[in-house]
Every structure is written in C-alpha cells, then in structure tokens.
XYZ file of C-alpha atoms in Angstrom:
726
model
C -43.898 33.525 21.131
C -41.281 36.093 22.183
C -39.751 33.575 24.582
C -39.459 30.996 21.787
C -37.829 33.578 19.494
C -35.484 34.616 22.280
C -34.549 30.996 22.933
C -33.961 30.403 19.206
C -31.736 33.462 18.888
C -29.708 32.373 21.888
C -29.255 28.916 20.363
C -28.054 30.436 17.082
C -25.647 32.739 18.884
C -24.329 29.838 20.970
C -23.689 27.872 17.775
C -21.892 30.829 16.175
C -19.742 31.355 19.254
C -18.861 27.646 19.366
C -17.720 27.760 15.731
C -15.702 30.884 16.447
C -14.110 29.124 19.402
C -13.158 26.183 17.212
C -11.572 28.485 14.645
C -10.025 30.904 17.160
C -6.457 31.952 16.479
C -3.965 29.233 17.198
C -0.266 29.147 17.935
C 2.950 27.603 16.718
C 6.147 26.816 18.643
C 9.642 27.473 17.334
C 11.919 25.279 19.434
C 15.579 26.204 18.983
C 18.846 25.569 20.784
C 20.518 28.645 22.367
C 23.528 28.804 20.031
C 21.450 28.473 16.845
C 19.156 31.187 18.166
C 22.121 33.465 18.812
C 23.774 32.752 15.441
C 20.595 33.130 13.367
C 18.416 35.366 15.525
C 17.510 37.767 12.718
C 16.500 34.951 10.362
C 14.577 33.071 13.069
C 12.733 36.283 13.973
C 11.887 36.911 10.305
C 10.704 33.316 9.980
C 8.466 33.710 13.033
C 7.113 37.009 11.712
C 6.277 35.356 8.364
C 4.418 32.573 10.172
C 2.353 35.149 12.026
C 1.679 37.304 8.963
C 1.165 34.613 6.313
C -0.101 31.642 8.335
C -1.918 33.717 10.935
C -0.434 31.773 13.856
C 0.743 33.160 17.174
C 4.445 32.236 17.453
C 5.977 31.074 20.732
C 9.766 30.889 20.964
C 11.018 28.006 23.101
C 14.762 28.253 23.724
C 15.987 24.773 24.663
C 17.821 25.425 27.906
C 17.257 21.868 29.118
C 18.675 19.776 26.258
C 16.387 16.939 27.373
C 13.463 15.707 25.240
C 11.124 15.311 28.234
C 11.400 18.995 29.143
C 10.715 20.109 25.587
C 7.742 17.762 25.375
C 6.335 19.213 28.595
C 6.610 22.716 27.152
C 4.781 21.644 23.984
C 2.011 20.005 26.015
C 1.698 23.161 28.108
C 1.464 25.375 25.022
C -1.026 23.011 23.407
C -3.186 23.134 26.558
C -3.467 26.930 26.628
C -7.036 28.266 26.667
C -6.111 31.023 24.237
C -3.983 30.586 21.109
C -2.929 26.962 21.790
C -0.248 25.618 19.480
C -1.224 23.372 16.584
C 2.355 22.694 15.478
C 6.053 23.063 16.206
C 9.396 23.111 14.440
C 12.700 21.929 15.912
C 15.559 24.152 14.762
C 19.220 23.324 15.215
C 20.601 20.929 17.797
C 17.389 19.790 19.441
C 17.798 16.360 21.097
C 16.591 13.379 19.092
C 14.254 10.833 20.646
C 15.249 7.254 19.751
C 12.185 5.089 20.270
C 12.385 1.451 21.356
C 9.797 -1.287 21.914
C 7.482 0.385 19.413
C 8.316 -1.336 16.143
C 4.621 -2.067 15.593
C 4.151 1.672 15.062
C 6.429 1.564 12.018
C 5.477 0.206 8.609
C 8.327 -2.310 8.323
C 11.120 -1.867 10.905
C 11.680 -5.059 12.904
C 15.350 -5.150 13.918
C 16.432 -7.282 16.864
C 16.887 -4.825 19.732
C 19.869 -6.809 20.987
C 21.815 -5.043 18.238
C 23.366 -1.630 18.817
C 20.708 0.649 20.216
C 21.685 3.340 17.709
C 20.718 1.002 14.892
C 17.798 -0.816 16.526
C 15.917 2.306 17.694
C 13.642 4.499 15.573
C 14.481 8.221 15.412
C 11.082 9.869 15.556
C 9.496 13.189 16.397
C 6.292 11.366 17.303
C 7.835 11.536 20.782
C 7.227 15.279 20.687
C 3.924 15.541 18.829
C 1.838 12.589 20.056
C 0.969 13.405 23.664
C -1.080 10.222 24.138
C 1.984 7.990 24.032
C 3.791 7.061 27.254
C 7.534 6.512 27.402
C 10.131 5.322 29.884
C 13.515 7.038 29.694
C 16.391 4.585 29.182
C 19.496 6.717 28.689
C 21.443 8.823 26.209
C 24.649 8.656 24.196
C 27.642 10.794 25.050
C 28.790 11.017 21.422
C 25.461 12.015 19.827
C 22.275 13.901 20.810
C 20.375 10.618 21.073
C 17.971 10.037 23.973
C 16.447 6.576 24.251
C 12.871 5.880 25.299
C 10.824 2.717 25.598
C 7.126 2.776 24.764
C 5.457 1.544 27.953
C 2.989 -1.315 28.097
C 0.209 0.887 29.508
C 0.594 3.449 26.726
C -1.804 3.842 23.828
C -0.454 1.508 21.153
C -1.347 3.473 18.041
C -0.372 6.885 16.698
C -2.641 9.911 16.866
C -0.432 13.027 17.028
C -1.939 16.127 18.628
C 0.151 18.614 16.655
C 2.209 18.664 13.462
C 5.988 19.014 13.623
C 9.055 19.440 11.439
C 12.856 19.341 11.693
C 15.426 21.864 10.482
C 18.728 20.313 11.569
C 21.777 21.546 9.634
C 25.190 20.067 10.437
C 28.807 20.972 9.668
C 29.263 18.825 6.565
C 30.318 19.627 2.997
C 32.416 22.578 4.059
C 29.583 24.892 5.150
C 28.830 25.665 8.796
C 25.490 24.587 10.221
C 24.625 28.159 11.130
C 25.226 29.461 7.623
C 23.035 26.645 6.282
C 20.364 27.548 8.804
C 20.386 31.235 7.902
C 20.191 30.499 4.174
C 17.374 28.004 4.618
C 15.260 30.309 6.763
C 15.609 33.117 4.246
C 14.476 30.727 1.535
C 11.568 29.460 3.649
C 10.364 33.007 4.328
C 10.602 33.926 0.660
C 8.653 30.861 -0.506
C 6.053 31.352 2.196
C 5.281 34.806 0.836
C 4.908 33.674 -2.797
C 1.294 32.468 -2.374
C 1.887 29.703 -4.905
C -0.986 27.458 -6.019
C -0.243 23.757 -6.436
C -0.649 23.109 -10.164
C 2.498 21.207 -11.220
C 3.121 17.660 -9.954
C 5.714 15.014 -10.799
C 5.710 11.382 -9.764
C 8.545 8.920 -10.315
C 9.264 5.222 -9.859
C 12.705 3.671 -9.525
C 13.796 0.117 -10.174
C 12.450 -2.786 -8.144
C 9.740 -0.820 -6.351
C 6.344 -2.534 -5.762
C 7.380 -5.246 -8.228
C 7.689 -2.539 -10.901
C 3.939 -2.730 -11.405
C 2.909 -0.580 -14.355
C -0.757 -1.015 -13.370
C -0.019 0.558 -9.979
C 1.578 3.593 -11.581
C -1.271 3.958 -14.107
C -3.844 3.872 -11.326
C -1.747 6.240 -9.245
C -2.354 8.969 -11.811
C -6.094 8.357 -11.459
C -5.654 8.781 -7.716
C -3.684 11.999 -8.195
C -6.562 13.453 -10.205
C -8.833 12.604 -7.278
C -6.420 14.273 -4.871
C -6.095 17.339 -7.109
C -9.258 17.474 -9.277
C -8.501 20.976 -10.600
C -5.532 19.528 -12.512
C -7.936 17.991 -15.037
C -8.015 21.436 -16.613
C -4.316 22.191 -16.050
C -2.023 21.641 -19.043
C 0.761 19.203 -18.115
C -0.358 19.390 -14.498
C 0.797 15.849 -13.714
C 4.011 14.479 -15.225
C 5.569 11.048 -14.780
C 9.060 9.571 -15.016
C 9.884 5.874 -15.005
C 13.388 4.515 -14.644
C 12.652 2.333 -17.689
C 12.240 5.324 -20.026
C 15.954 6.129 -20.380
C 19.321 4.465 -19.840
C 20.401 6.909 -17.115
C 17.573 8.302 -15.005
C 19.149 10.519 -12.383
C 20.054 13.446 -14.669
C 16.576 13.407 -16.182
C 15.004 13.419 -12.716
C 17.381 16.083 -11.404
C 16.508 18.370 -14.316
C 12.787 17.873 -13.701
C 13.113 18.627 -9.987
C 14.996 21.799 -10.862
C 12.048 23.153 -12.891
C 11.144 26.465 -11.184
C 7.418 25.894 -11.742
C 7.337 22.413 -10.156
C 5.338 22.444 -6.922
C 5.155 18.876 -5.638
C 6.998 15.619 -6.351
C 6.338 12.045 -5.221
C 9.398 9.811 -5.490
C 8.973 6.024 -5.295
C 12.273 4.166 -5.097
C 14.579 2.286 -2.757
C 16.977 4.241 -0.609
C 19.776 4.557 1.928
C 20.667 7.584 4.067
C 22.976 8.875 1.341
C 21.418 7.372 -1.803
C 18.307 7.439 -3.934
C 18.405 4.219 -5.951
C 17.323 5.007 -9.509
C 18.289 2.387 -12.076
C 18.799 -1.354 -11.952
C 20.267 -3.496 -14.697
C 19.948 -1.825 -18.119
C 17.243 -2.959 -20.485
C 18.763 -5.389 -22.974
C 17.359 -4.828 -26.468
C 20.270 -5.820 -28.733
C 22.966 -8.484 -28.793
C 25.635 -5.774 -28.495
C 23.985 -4.411 -25.321
C 23.795 -7.923 -23.899
C 27.510 -8.449 -24.567
C 28.463 -5.155 -22.942
C 26.314 -5.905 -19.904
C 27.936 -9.313 -19.415
C 31.413 -7.820 -19.813
C 30.751 -5.052 -17.296
C 29.217 -7.466 -14.795
C 32.136 -9.894 -15.044
C 34.726 -7.102 -14.807
C 33.098 -5.930 -11.588
C 32.975 -9.475 -10.234
C 36.669 -9.976 -10.989
C 37.743 -6.675 -9.416
C 35.859 -7.371 -6.210
C 37.421 -10.839 -5.983
C 40.924 -9.427 -6.412
C 40.185 -6.801 -3.746
C 39.472 -9.736 -1.428
C 42.973 -11.034 -2.233
C 41.837 -13.879 -4.468
C 44.061 -15.042 -7.318
C 43.146 -13.115 -10.482
C 43.863 -15.906 -12.977
C 41.924 -18.484 -10.967
C 38.888 -16.233 -10.694
C 39.053 -15.423 -14.425
C 39.053 -19.119 -15.235
C 35.994 -19.677 -13.042
C 34.112 -16.762 -14.654
C 34.957 -17.854 -18.205
C 33.732 -21.363 -17.522
C 30.629 -20.342 -15.575
C 29.381 -17.870 -18.182
C 30.966 -19.536 -21.239
C 32.745 -16.348 -22.325
C 36.115 -15.883 -24.061
C 39.195 -14.694 -22.171
C 39.315 -11.538 -24.321
C 36.147 -10.242 -22.660
C 38.064 -9.784 -19.406
C 41.409 -8.672 -20.818
C 40.822 -4.962 -20.139
C 39.366 -5.372 -16.643
C 42.188 -3.469 -14.956
C 42.776 -0.928 -17.709
C 42.561 2.518 -16.067
C 40.308 3.995 -18.741
C 37.931 1.037 -18.593
C 37.901 1.110 -14.802
C 37.141 4.844 -14.881
C 34.244 4.369 -17.320
C 32.825 1.478 -15.296
C 33.068 3.577 -12.155
C 31.169 6.445 -13.783
C 28.522 4.075 -15.147
C 28.034 2.586 -11.685
C 27.826 6.020 -10.059
C 25.259 7.192 -12.584
C 22.837 4.440 -11.627
C 21.882 6.299 -8.437
C 21.557 9.804 -7.013
C 23.855 10.302 -4.033
C 24.680 13.100 -1.616
C 27.930 14.054 -3.454
C 25.895 14.603 -6.648
C 24.350 17.741 -5.169
C 27.779 19.403 -5.049
C 29.382 17.724 -8.061
C 26.643 18.775 -10.479
C 25.462 21.917 -8.716
C 22.096 20.228 -8.240
C 19.549 22.781 -6.991
C 16.058 21.279 -6.744
C 13.309 23.879 -6.991
C 10.314 21.657 -6.331
C 8.790 23.222 -3.224
C 7.573 20.065 -1.511
C 8.796 16.493 -2.016
C 7.707 13.180 -0.533
C 10.247 10.372 -0.761
C 8.736 6.921 -0.469
C 12.046 5.197 0.318
C 14.000 3.672 3.165
C 16.366 5.834 5.255
C 16.374 8.957 3.024
C 15.045 10.887 6.022
C 17.605 9.669 8.590
C 17.731 13.112 10.185
C 19.636 11.795 13.195
C 22.776 11.404 11.060
C 25.195 14.181 10.099
C 23.687 14.148 6.609
C 20.941 12.463 4.650
C 19.206 12.876 1.301
C 16.289 14.872 2.745
C 18.672 17.371 4.359
C 20.488 17.845 1.070
C 17.225 18.744 -0.649
C 16.436 21.588 1.735
C 19.937 22.903 2.526
C 20.772 24.085 -0.983
C 20.109 27.292 -2.927
C 17.095 25.839 -4.744
C 13.491 26.455 -3.707
C 12.756 23.156 -1.924
C 11.546 23.991 1.580
C 10.034 20.723 2.844
C 10.556 16.993 2.380
C 8.646 14.092 3.897
C 10.982 11.104 4.206
C 11.590 8.057 6.396
C 14.146 7.752 9.181
C 14.343 3.934 8.903
C 13.273 1.325 6.376
C 9.721 1.435 5.081
C 7.086 -0.923 3.702
C 6.630 -0.638 -0.054
C 2.889 -1.287 0.225
C 2.159 1.430 2.769
C -0.525 4.035 2.017
C 1.963 6.720 1.006
C -0.463 9.331 -0.348
C -3.002 9.398 2.473
C -4.787 12.796 2.570
C -2.194 14.195 0.159
C -4.834 16.256 -1.635
C -5.246 18.422 1.455
C -2.014 20.251 0.654
C -3.633 21.511 -2.554
C -6.393 22.962 -0.390
C -3.918 24.885 1.751
C -3.030 22.383 4.481
C 0.355 22.811 6.128
C 2.719 20.185 4.748
C 3.522 19.169 8.334
C 0.045 17.673 8.560
C 0.963 14.939 6.052
C 3.187 12.901 8.430
C 0.865 13.823 11.316
C -1.964 11.792 9.813
C 0.035 9.112 7.977
C 0.155 6.783 10.990
C 3.840 5.799 10.884
C 6.603 6.308 13.427
C 9.328 6.715 10.802
C 7.723 9.392 8.644
C 9.376 12.780 9.204
C 8.907 16.308 7.890
C 12.311 17.786 7.100
C 12.132 21.550 6.585
C 9.365 24.089 7.171
C 6.215 22.316 8.419
C 4.142 25.508 8.066
C 4.714 25.776 4.319
C 1.385 25.777 2.519
C 0.162 26.287 -1.015
C -2.536 28.821 -1.768
C -5.825 26.857 -1.795
C -6.769 25.843 -5.338
C -10.401 25.404 -4.307
C -12.213 27.822 -2.039
C -13.389 25.984 1.046
C -13.144 26.475 4.790
C -9.735 26.818 6.431
C -8.472 23.228 6.289
C -5.804 23.852 8.922
C -8.373 25.085 11.428
C -10.428 21.951 10.860
C -7.371 19.726 11.355
C -6.255 21.602 14.471
C -9.677 21.499 16.151
C -9.654 17.726 16.762
C -13.461 17.831 16.687
C -15.232 15.334 14.451
C -18.513 17.289 14.414
C -17.142 20.123 12.270
C -16.407 17.633 9.463
C -20.040 16.610 9.041
C -20.683 18.563 5.828
C -17.894 16.630 4.074
C -19.085 13.104 4.920
C -20.742 12.768 1.516
C -18.926 15.391 -0.561
C -17.338 13.369 -3.360
C -16.154 16.549 -5.095
C -13.207 16.684 -2.659
C -12.283 13.050 -1.833
C -9.541 13.980 0.630
C -11.874 16.163 2.691
C -14.428 13.377 2.593
C -11.845 10.758 3.582
C -10.638 12.871 6.487
C -14.239 13.423 7.599
C -14.863 9.672 7.526
C -11.717 9.036 9.556
C -12.562 11.752 12.082
C -16.006 10.239 12.646
C -14.547 6.727 12.749
C -11.950 7.652 15.374
C -14.687 9.249 17.456
C -16.734 6.039 17.238
C -19.517 7.841 15.355
C -19.572 5.700 12.185
C -20.872 2.147 12.202
C -19.281 -0.584 10.140
C -22.504 -0.687 8.087
C -21.941 2.965 7.135
C -18.280 2.327 6.331
C -19.222 -0.612 4.133
C -21.546 1.638 2.126
C -18.576 3.874 1.355
C -16.658 0.785 0.283
C -19.489 -0.190 -2.054
C -19.648 3.236 -3.731
C -17.710 3.483 -7.028
C -17.438 7.289 -7.018
C -14.000 7.578 -5.380
C -11.084 5.169 -5.161
C -9.540 7.222 -2.341
C -12.703 7.043 -0.265
C -12.800 3.268 -0.724
C -9.206 3.014 0.544
C -10.224 5.050 3.605
C -13.296 2.925 4.279
C -11.297 -0.299 3.946
C -8.626 0.857 6.376
C -11.172 2.086 8.913
C -13.086 -1.192 8.703
C -9.830 -3.005 9.424
C -9.883 -1.416 12.889
C -13.305 -2.933 13.553
C -12.645 -6.472 12.226
C -16.293 -7.542 12.099
C -18.269 -9.299 9.350
C -18.427 -6.076 7.347
C -14.638 -6.076 7.231
C -14.805 -9.496 5.601
C -17.369 -8.208 3.095
C -15.150 -5.216 2.360
C -12.185 -7.514 1.679
C -14.291 -9.576 -0.699
C -15.220 -6.385 -2.551
C -11.727 -4.933 -2.402
C -10.039 -7.997 -3.847
C -12.039 -7.389 -7.026
C -11.686 -3.585 -7.048
C -10.685 -1.804 -10.250
C -8.246 0.495 -8.413
C -4.943 -1.325 -7.993
C -4.147 0.001 -4.526
C -7.577 -0.950 -3.168
C -7.115 -4.468 -4.533
C -3.564 -4.696 -3.211
C -4.598 -3.415 0.228
C -7.469 -5.893 0.374
C -5.157 -8.794 -0.487
C -2.686 -7.708 2.185
C -5.482 -7.495 4.750
C -6.770 -10.936 3.705
C -3.395 -12.359 4.678
C -3.391 -10.447 7.949
C -6.925 -11.555 8.747
C -6.564 -15.244 7.938
C -10.336 -15.710 8.171
C -11.084 -18.886 6.216
C -14.238 -17.321 4.802
C -11.869 -15.366 2.574
C -10.327 -18.430 0.934
C -12.759 -18.375 -2.052
C -11.938 -14.715 -2.672
C -8.212 -15.381 -2.467
C -8.357 -18.366 -4.812
C -10.408 -16.342 -7.297
C -7.522 -13.867 -7.506
C -4.933 -16.662 -7.615
C -6.478 -18.187 -10.743
C -7.107 -14.854 -12.463
C -4.822 -14.405 -15.447
C -4.336 -10.622 -15.578
C -3.413 -9.470 -12.058
C -0.878 -6.690 -11.487
C 2.587 -7.918 -10.436
C 2.286 -6.348 -6.982
C -1.207 -7.714 -6.389
C 0.089 -11.112 -7.447
C 2.897 -10.721 -4.890
C 0.347 -9.800 -2.200
C -1.802 -12.767 -3.193
C 1.128 -15.153 -2.826
C 1.914 -13.748 0.619
C -1.733 -14.112 1.655
C -1.752 -17.755 0.564
C 0.921 -18.496 3.168
C -1.560 -17.603 5.907
C -4.052 -20.411 5.203
C -4.047 -24.226 5.526
C -2.938 -26.068 2.398
C -5.814 -28.580 2.334
C -8.515 -25.906 2.403
C -6.780 -23.816 -0.240
C -6.424 -26.772 -2.593
C -10.000 -27.879 -2.039
C -11.255 -24.427 -3.040
C -8.823 -24.308 -5.962
C -10.205 -27.582 -7.327
C -13.747 -26.314 -6.945
C -13.093 -23.087 -8.812
C -10.410 -23.833 -11.369
C -11.890 -26.964 -12.892
C -15.223 -25.283 -13.440
C -15.920 -25.297 -17.218
C -16.427 -21.527 -17.103
C -12.712 -21.026 -16.281
C -11.025 -20.929 -19.659
C -7.281 -21.302 -20.192
C -5.139 -22.501 -23.065
C -3.387 -25.701 -21.899
C -5.618 -25.674 -18.858
C -4.188 -28.877 -17.341
C -0.657 -27.477 -17.459
C -1.713 -24.098 -16.052
C -3.734 -25.797 -13.318
C -0.778 -27.893 -12.232
C 1.442 -24.797 -12.072
C -1.031 -22.855 -9.931
C -1.662 -25.864 -7.694
C 2.077 -26.268 -7.063
C 2.373 -22.553 -6.297
C -0.476 -22.743 -3.766
C 1.114 -25.742 -2.044
C 4.480 -24.019 -1.933
C 2.974 -20.879 -0.407
C 0.801 -22.697 2.116
C 3.731 -24.662 3.548
C 6.219 -21.795 3.453
C 6.285 -21.120 7.204
C 5.470 -24.537 8.672
C 9.124 -25.357 9.312
C 9.678 -22.081 11.171
C 6.535 -22.493 13.249
C 7.472 -26.074 14.131
C 10.946 -24.875 15.172
C 9.445 -22.094 17.300
C 7.452 -24.517 19.452
C 9.902 -27.426 19.534
C 11.511 -27.655 23.011
C 14.149 -30.035 21.616
C 15.732 -27.306 19.464
C 18.176 -24.798 20.901
C 16.909 -21.613 22.494
C 18.691 -19.606 19.800
C 16.787 -21.414 17.026
C 13.466 -21.018 18.821
C 14.055 -17.304 19.463
C 14.964 -16.722 15.833
C 11.897 -18.622 14.604
C 9.551 -16.743 16.954
C 11.104 -13.424 15.918
C 10.519 -14.317 12.263
C 6.858 -14.980 13.041
C 6.378 -11.277 13.763
C 6.412 -10.836 10.004
C 4.772 -14.082 8.992
C 2.515 -15.978 11.356
C -0.355 -17.968 9.848
C -3.411 -17.695 12.127
C -3.590 -21.466 12.347
C -0.243 -21.348 14.203
C -1.552 -19.061 16.968
C -2.931 -21.988 19.060
C 0.487 -23.672 18.788
C 2.268 -20.584 20.109
C -0.218 -20.170 22.969
C 0.030 -23.853 23.898
C 3.830 -23.713 23.885
C 3.801 -20.553 26.008
C 1.825 -22.391 28.676
C 4.335 -25.244 28.883
C 7.488 -23.162 28.449
C 9.075 -21.848 31.641
C 11.618 -19.497 30.009
C 10.594 -15.821 30.471
C 12.624 -14.801 27.401
C 10.697 -17.229 25.188
C 7.391 -16.293 26.778
C 8.027 -12.571 26.264
C 8.949 -13.082 22.626
C 5.844 -15.216 21.967
C 3.646 -12.495 23.428
C 5.410 -9.841 21.375
C 4.893 -11.922 18.233
C 1.200 -12.407 19.014
C 0.886 -8.643 19.343
C 1.390 -8.244 15.599
C -1.974 -9.952 14.912
C -4.121 -6.854 15.384
C -6.005 -7.562 12.121
C -6.255 -11.314 12.657
C -9.605 -13.049 13.050
C -7.992 -14.535 16.185
C -7.249 -11.128 17.708
C -9.975 -11.504 20.338
C -8.529 -14.877 21.392
C -5.070 -13.348 21.654
C -6.393 -10.354 23.608
C -8.167 -12.559 26.152
C -5.070 -14.724 26.592
C -2.730 -11.723 26.922
C -4.962 -9.995 29.467
C -5.058 -13.096 31.652
C -1.268 -13.367 31.571
C -0.844 -9.656 32.379
C -2.899 -10.117 35.559
C -1.236 -13.346 36.710
C 1.499 -12.671 39.271
C 3.105 -16.071 38.854
C 4.660 -14.806 35.619
C 7.817 -12.713 35.427
C 7.281 -8.920 35.470
C 8.694 -8.556 31.925
C 6.293 -11.228 30.694
C 3.328 -9.456 32.306
C 4.367 -6.116 30.822
C 4.632 -7.601 27.336
C 1.275 -9.288 27.811
C -0.306 -5.944 28.706
C 1.253 -4.319 25.650
C -0.032 -7.135 23.424
C -3.503 -6.802 24.918
C -3.524 -3.057 24.269
C -2.365 -3.648 20.694
C -4.889 -6.256 19.599
C -8.000 -5.644 21.713
C-alpha cells in the first residue's frame, strides 16, 4: 500500500512540476537600433523595467549591430530556444530593417499584385519574417534608398502561418516637423504610463464607413451580438458597447474623432476602406430632399468640370457636354471657378475622410488605448508615415494599433480571438493568431488590460504552445474565445476529429465557436466540412452564413448546389451574404445550377408575388454568374492567343477559378512547353486549398515536382503548390 501511495504522490508532484514548467517565467526582447538606443536610453530602460514589473517578463535588450533581418531573426530564435526564461514576444524599436516578403501572396487575405511590378509595391512588408520561425526564406537583395530587405518564401517552407512569438513595431520617422527620437521618447513615456494604469476593458466602440461589406446592416447588428460573446461582462456595463455608422450624420470624421478622444474609451474596431494616409469615412451624401439632390448634382458637375480643365480640355465644350448629359441649366455651373465656391467644395471634399494632416490641423489626440483598423494600407509601417503611426505618435493615450500593411479582404475574420484581450492577453497576440501576413501591431505589443474575468494567466497559456493545457476550456461556453482557442489548439495538434468539430458547428450556444469550428473543418475538407457548410449557409449569425457561402465557392463540391440555390432564392438575405452567394454561383456549372433552381423554385411551397417575373430574374442572374469566368478560362488554355493574354487570364484565375476548369488547366499544362506558362498554372492551382479537387491538384503537383524533365522553376512552383494544397 505504501508503495502505491508513494507512486501516486510522485505522479502528483510530477504533474505539478510540469504545470510549473509550462508557466515558468518567460522573456521578451526589445530590439533597437544603436542610435535610437543612445537617443532614448532612459525611456527604453524605463519601458523595459515596466515590462518586467507589470508584465512579469524577463527583458532582453538586442542592439541591432548587424542591420540585417537574418541576424535579428537568428537572435530571436536563440532567445526563444532558451531553457530558462525563453522569449514569448519582441518589439522592434526605431530603424530596424523591414522584411519585404515575396512569393507568399497566399499568406495574405487579398494581396495579389503581379510581381513583375516594382518590388517595393509588389512585396508585402511583414514582421511574420521575424516571429514565425517555421517559415523558410531565400534572401533576394535590399534597396539602397530604404531599409527594405527582400525575401522569397521557399517552396520547401511551411505554407501557412503559425507564429512562435508575438511582435510589434515602434518606428517613428522625421515627418511633421518632429524628430523621430523625440517621438520615440514621448511614445515610450506614454506606453509606460498606460501600462501602469491597470485599466479594465469596459468601453468599446465599433464603426463602419461607406462601401464596406456591401454596407450590410445585418452584419453590423450581428457584430454587436458577437462583441457581447467576446466581452460577456459588458452585458452589465452601461454603454459598454457604442456604435457609429457613416450614415448617421452628414460628416462622420469629426464625430468619430471626438469619440476616439474619449478618455474612458478602451478599444475601438474601425471598419472602412483605406490608404496609407487616409481613412475613408463618407461616400455620397444621403439624398432626402430635392434641394439636397440639386446641390449634390451641382457639386459633382463642378468637380467634373474642374478636373477636365486641369487636363487642358476646353471649358465651354466640357460645360456643353455636362449640361446635355445631365439635362441641367447653364446657371448650375456658372460659379464653378468662383474662389469662395471652390474653397467650400474643397473643404467638403476634405471632410469626407480622415487624413494624416487632420491630426495636426485639428489637434486630434485619440485616447482609445487599443484600436484595430480593418482597412487597406492604414498600417503601411514601411513608409515614412501612415495612419497607424499617427495614432500612436501623438499626445493622446493610444498605445497600440492593429492595421494592415497592404490591401485586405473585406470578408476576413477580423475579430478572431479578440475577446482574449479583455481577459488580459497582450494585444500583440491578436495579429499573432489572425493568420494573415499583412496584419501588423503598431505600438506596444505588451500592452494588456486588467483581466475582467478571473481565470488562469492567458498569456502563459498562449506562450506555452501546448494544446493539453487548454483541455478544461474545450466545452466552456461561458468564455467563447477561450473555448475557440482551445478548439484551435487541439485542431492544430491533430487531436480533434472532424466529427467532434462538426458537433461544435451544430451547437447553437456560441456564434464565435461555430465560426471557429467551420474554419477548422475547412482545413480537413472531408464530408463533415460539406455538412458544416450546409449548416452554416442557414446559420442565424451573419458572419457564419457569409463564411459558409464563401467556402462553398472555394470548395466547388457539387453536393453543395442545393444549399447554394436555397440561399439564392431566399428573399431576405443580407447584402453581403447575397454578394458571397453570387460569387459562389460562378464556381459551378450553369446546367446543374439551373436544374436545381427549377426543382426548388417552382415548388408550390416557394411563395413570391409575381413569381414568374421573380423566377426569370433569378434564373438570369444564375446564368450570368455561372458563365462569368468561362471566357477567361478559355483564353487561359487557348494556344492560339498571345502569351500576354494567356498569362493575364491565368493570373486572374488565382482569384476566380471554377473547379470544373481545373482539368482544363492541368491538360493545357501537359501540352504547353513554355516554363513561364507552366509555372503560372501551377501557382494558380495552388490557390485551391479548399477545393474538392485539392487532392487531385496535390497529386499532380507532386509528380511534376519530382520530374526532372521540367524546368527547375516549374518544379519549385509545383513543390510549393503541393505543400499548399495537400
């Protein structure tokens, strides 16, 4: 008996020690260039001390004496591999070289520029080079006029993102009349001060600008439901979640700026279009009266006329064309070049959007501590200035912004695991787990809110990279983000079957958990994935439905045609889901779509006013969608067209390639002798990682990669495609 007790005690102690090892103290790397370190040594030291005292991390100072990304990456890998106090994150302060990633566009959400363009424009600035140690890169070169170092993702690399640590950028530059070192000192003081406030996340704002996700009101309504799942304690918080729409006022930017300046605001989610220097707020004004309609037409035509004259066109001739085209009197354009009118029009145009100069012009000082900007290019940290930099390098209290370095897909899962920040997760962990190359943390990645709910140390769980310690959260619907992360951790470790994932998809308790289950099933692509898409296309949560419809198009499995047609003939579908449905229709053969449409729509149980007219409209829309890409596909495989036309058509098929066209591309590859065409076909096929034909593509690509009669570039692309879709 004593031996059994002794054995049991030893087992318990071993378990305790293993848990302690998992949660042992970890480290953090401050990577800084020598001059920035010299100019802001006191502030950097204070920042490091605050990280140690508040975050409990051991700080390592890495002075960049190499000025080469590879050397910095090696140092981070070394520090991450330490047996004691390994780093779980890093921040890049000052003039740290920027990795410009090439041949990895599939790791972005939307970026697909032809790499024959300028490499500055056709590469993706990304700190995934530094934080994802499983990726392999080949050095290409660097620019003499910018700290840009170019790397190609190799064909034998892992072809998906799974960063090992979280990272952030603090890169001030000498713009707007303030030196980069003064900006750096001021920011670090602010970051230290906010870190020591121990602020709980209890005030959230979300915003939508014009033209985003088809301006779907249903999506924004459901988003608030999702935010309450992310932050369940806000159910009891007065005015905990506020919302601004660009449609609620004539000029949005001042309203939004005032809200973001609220000292009590903790977190903001901004949905809008963007450029490096602009947040696009308002589109055309809402026309509610005849007088407003007249003024809108006048302003539009004045702008049209001015631009034409700037292009050296004859003013009177252009005026005559405008008056005839829009049937307006000459008097409506008589004051086009009046200085006062031009000044007012200029102000009205400027007030449609929030731009970098607005920060200085209006003394704009955002106080919202953490902001995510769901827009293109606002996080272009490689440039001398961008919107995200302006948010952190000002006297307000904003210390961290997640933004995108290049363009971004509107339908991406932008709030994945967002609720973890309310539980105390470092904000740098948001882009770490988002799965996109372009998503960047600008500011202090170690900033964290005081946990609103007492639970285990979330950051220790995230740093451990051990699925087993998430077990207790696999069925804890009280904290959907913890549950979703647990599901993903087990899925990535291969410890959850598709049957188990489908059960999560079938459970109505959490919309966020269903999104997680759907996305994890997409990696598996078996029959349960098809069942999940059938369920998701009828889900009550708009983003689940939209995601399912997007995956239906990417899958192209003809078993999904009945589900797709059911949505197509449904009257009340959100604008964005309708958009996704139309895109999905382009991925299936016209005859099979129409056959299913006739079976479903003309059933007596489908009730529409003027049913014959409605049916004809939907039928025409289905036919138009189904034949949308046939001309491009035919051009791609037609040896009688020019090489330029074929290359352009194949490149287009990276975005839109109906599965039924895959056999055509493979057949053409086998008869084509041009390595350039062959390489581009293989690259296009590599985008079909969710296709029901992925296994066919993988087998084909692997055979090509091992066949020495093909050009080396062709074999390399084949290997990359195989690793992407297998």
